[in-house]
Tab-separated table of C-alpha atoms in Angstrom:
chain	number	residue	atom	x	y	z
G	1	UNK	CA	0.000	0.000	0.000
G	2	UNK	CA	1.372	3.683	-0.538
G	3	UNK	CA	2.597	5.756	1.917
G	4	UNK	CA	1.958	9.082	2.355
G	5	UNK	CA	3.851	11.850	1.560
G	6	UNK	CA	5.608	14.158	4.392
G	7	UNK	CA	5.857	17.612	3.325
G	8	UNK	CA	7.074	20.534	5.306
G	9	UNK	CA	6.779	24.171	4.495
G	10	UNK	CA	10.602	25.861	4.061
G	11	UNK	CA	11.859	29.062	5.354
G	12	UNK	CA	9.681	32.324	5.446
G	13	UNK	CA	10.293	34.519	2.696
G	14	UNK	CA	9.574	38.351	2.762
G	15	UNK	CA	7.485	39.529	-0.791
G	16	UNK	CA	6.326	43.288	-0.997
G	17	UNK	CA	2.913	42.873	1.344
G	18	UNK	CA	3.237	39.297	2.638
G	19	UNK	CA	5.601	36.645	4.005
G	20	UNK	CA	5.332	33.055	2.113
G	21	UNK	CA	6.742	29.565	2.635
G	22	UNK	CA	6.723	27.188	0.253
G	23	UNK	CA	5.886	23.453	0.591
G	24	UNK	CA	8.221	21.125	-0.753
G	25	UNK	CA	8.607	16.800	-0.171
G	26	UNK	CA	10.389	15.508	3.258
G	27	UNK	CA	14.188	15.385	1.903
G	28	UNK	CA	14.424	11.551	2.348
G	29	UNK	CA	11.342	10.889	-0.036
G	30	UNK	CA	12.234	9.205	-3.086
G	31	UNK	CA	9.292	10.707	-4.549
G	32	UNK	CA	8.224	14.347	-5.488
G	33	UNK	CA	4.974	15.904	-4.743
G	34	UNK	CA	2.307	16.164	-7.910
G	35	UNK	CA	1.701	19.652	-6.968
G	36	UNK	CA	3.555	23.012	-5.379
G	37	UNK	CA	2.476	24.750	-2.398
G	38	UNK	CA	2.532	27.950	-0.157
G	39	UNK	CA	1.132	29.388	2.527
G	40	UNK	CA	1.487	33.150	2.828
G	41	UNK	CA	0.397	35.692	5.252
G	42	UNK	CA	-0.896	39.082	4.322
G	43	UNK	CA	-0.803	42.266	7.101
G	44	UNK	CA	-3.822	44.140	7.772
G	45	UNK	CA	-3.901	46.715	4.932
G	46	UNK	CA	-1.433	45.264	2.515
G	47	UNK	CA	-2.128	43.629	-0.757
G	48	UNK	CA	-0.265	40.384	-1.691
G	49	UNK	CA	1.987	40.327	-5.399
G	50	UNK	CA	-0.123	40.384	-8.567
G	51	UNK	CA	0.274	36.708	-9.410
G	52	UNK	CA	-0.252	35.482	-13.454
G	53	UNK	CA	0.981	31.972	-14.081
G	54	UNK	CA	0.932	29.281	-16.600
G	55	UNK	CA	-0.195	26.714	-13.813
G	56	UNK	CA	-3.440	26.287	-12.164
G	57	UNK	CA	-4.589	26.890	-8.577
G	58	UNK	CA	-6.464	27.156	-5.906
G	59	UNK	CA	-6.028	29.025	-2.776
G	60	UNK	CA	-7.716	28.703	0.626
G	61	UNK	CA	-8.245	30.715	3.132
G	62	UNK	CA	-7.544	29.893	6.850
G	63	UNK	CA	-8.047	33.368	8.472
G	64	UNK	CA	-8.844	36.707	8.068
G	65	UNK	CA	-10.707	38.688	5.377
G	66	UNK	CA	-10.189	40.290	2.221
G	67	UNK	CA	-10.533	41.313	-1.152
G	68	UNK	CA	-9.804	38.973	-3.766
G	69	UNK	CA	-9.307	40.981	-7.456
G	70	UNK	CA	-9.075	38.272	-10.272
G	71	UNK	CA	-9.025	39.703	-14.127
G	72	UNK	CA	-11.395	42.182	-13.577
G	73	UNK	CA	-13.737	40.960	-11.276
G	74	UNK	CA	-13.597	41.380	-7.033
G	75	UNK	CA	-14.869	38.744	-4.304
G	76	UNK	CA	-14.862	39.425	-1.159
G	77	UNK	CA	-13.182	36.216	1.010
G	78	UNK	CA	-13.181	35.196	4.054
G	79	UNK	CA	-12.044	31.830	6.292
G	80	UNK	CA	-13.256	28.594	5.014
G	81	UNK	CA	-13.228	30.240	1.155
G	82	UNK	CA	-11.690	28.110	-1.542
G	83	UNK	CA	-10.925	30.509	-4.889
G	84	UNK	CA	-9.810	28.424	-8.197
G	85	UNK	CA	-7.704	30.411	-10.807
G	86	UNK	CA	-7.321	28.479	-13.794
G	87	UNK	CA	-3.699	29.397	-15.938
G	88	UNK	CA	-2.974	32.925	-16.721
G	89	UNK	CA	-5.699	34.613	-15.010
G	90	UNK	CA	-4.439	37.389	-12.853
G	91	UNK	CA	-5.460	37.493	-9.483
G	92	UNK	CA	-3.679	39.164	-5.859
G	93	UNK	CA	-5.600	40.124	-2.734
G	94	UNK	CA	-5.767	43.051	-0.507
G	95	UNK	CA	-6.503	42.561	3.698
G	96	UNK	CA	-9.312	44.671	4.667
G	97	UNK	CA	-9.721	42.969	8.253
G	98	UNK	CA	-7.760	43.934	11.667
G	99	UNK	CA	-5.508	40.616	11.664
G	100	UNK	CA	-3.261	38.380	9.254
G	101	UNK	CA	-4.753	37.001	6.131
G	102	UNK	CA	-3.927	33.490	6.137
G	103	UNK	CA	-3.850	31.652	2.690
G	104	UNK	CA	-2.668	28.427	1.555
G	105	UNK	CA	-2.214	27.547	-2.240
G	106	UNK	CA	-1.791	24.583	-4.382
G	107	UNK	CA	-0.527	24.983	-8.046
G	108	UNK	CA	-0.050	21.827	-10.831
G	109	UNK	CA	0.490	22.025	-14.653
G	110	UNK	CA	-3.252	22.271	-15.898
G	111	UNK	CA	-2.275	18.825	-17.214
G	112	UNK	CA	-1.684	17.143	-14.634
């Protein structure tokens, strides 16, 4: 029977508006993931990077609310919200609550 895979999220990194960590496979796995991963925190206030990518995704959102501003279009989000962003359709959010925005993503060739 397969095993699961144990993934960890890597070092914090600083982007303008938000701090994100990356997920990436346990270092002794002989196998890779079939998907890339994040989890990034946005300060009441900021907005997160204007992300446009030829991979799809999905983002979810732990905690915290926002403003979600894909192509044209906004949504406001909130915890428990699951957006999908199929490839190379703009999208970035902007905190309009009092704490963190907490939001993990999952990104895979559209292929896949």
């Amino acid at each position: 029977m397969p095993q699961p895979i144990r993934a960890a999220f890597g070092r914090p990194q600083n982007l303008p508006g938000m701090v994100v960590e990356e997920i990436a496979a346990d270092a002794g796995s002989p196998l890779s993931l079939p998907f890339e991963g994040s989890r990034f925190s946005v300060p009441p206030g900021a907005t997160s990077v204007r992300d446009e990518h030829a991979v799809a995704e999905i983002w979810l959102i732990r905690s915290g609310t926002g403003t979600v501003v894909s192509s044209d279009t906004s949504t406001e989000v909130g915890p428990g919200d699951a957006l999908y962003y199929p490839p190379w359709v703009p999208h970035q959010v902007t905190n309009t609550g009092s704490g963190p925005l907490e939001v993990f993503s999952l990104w895979w060739t559209a292929d896949a």
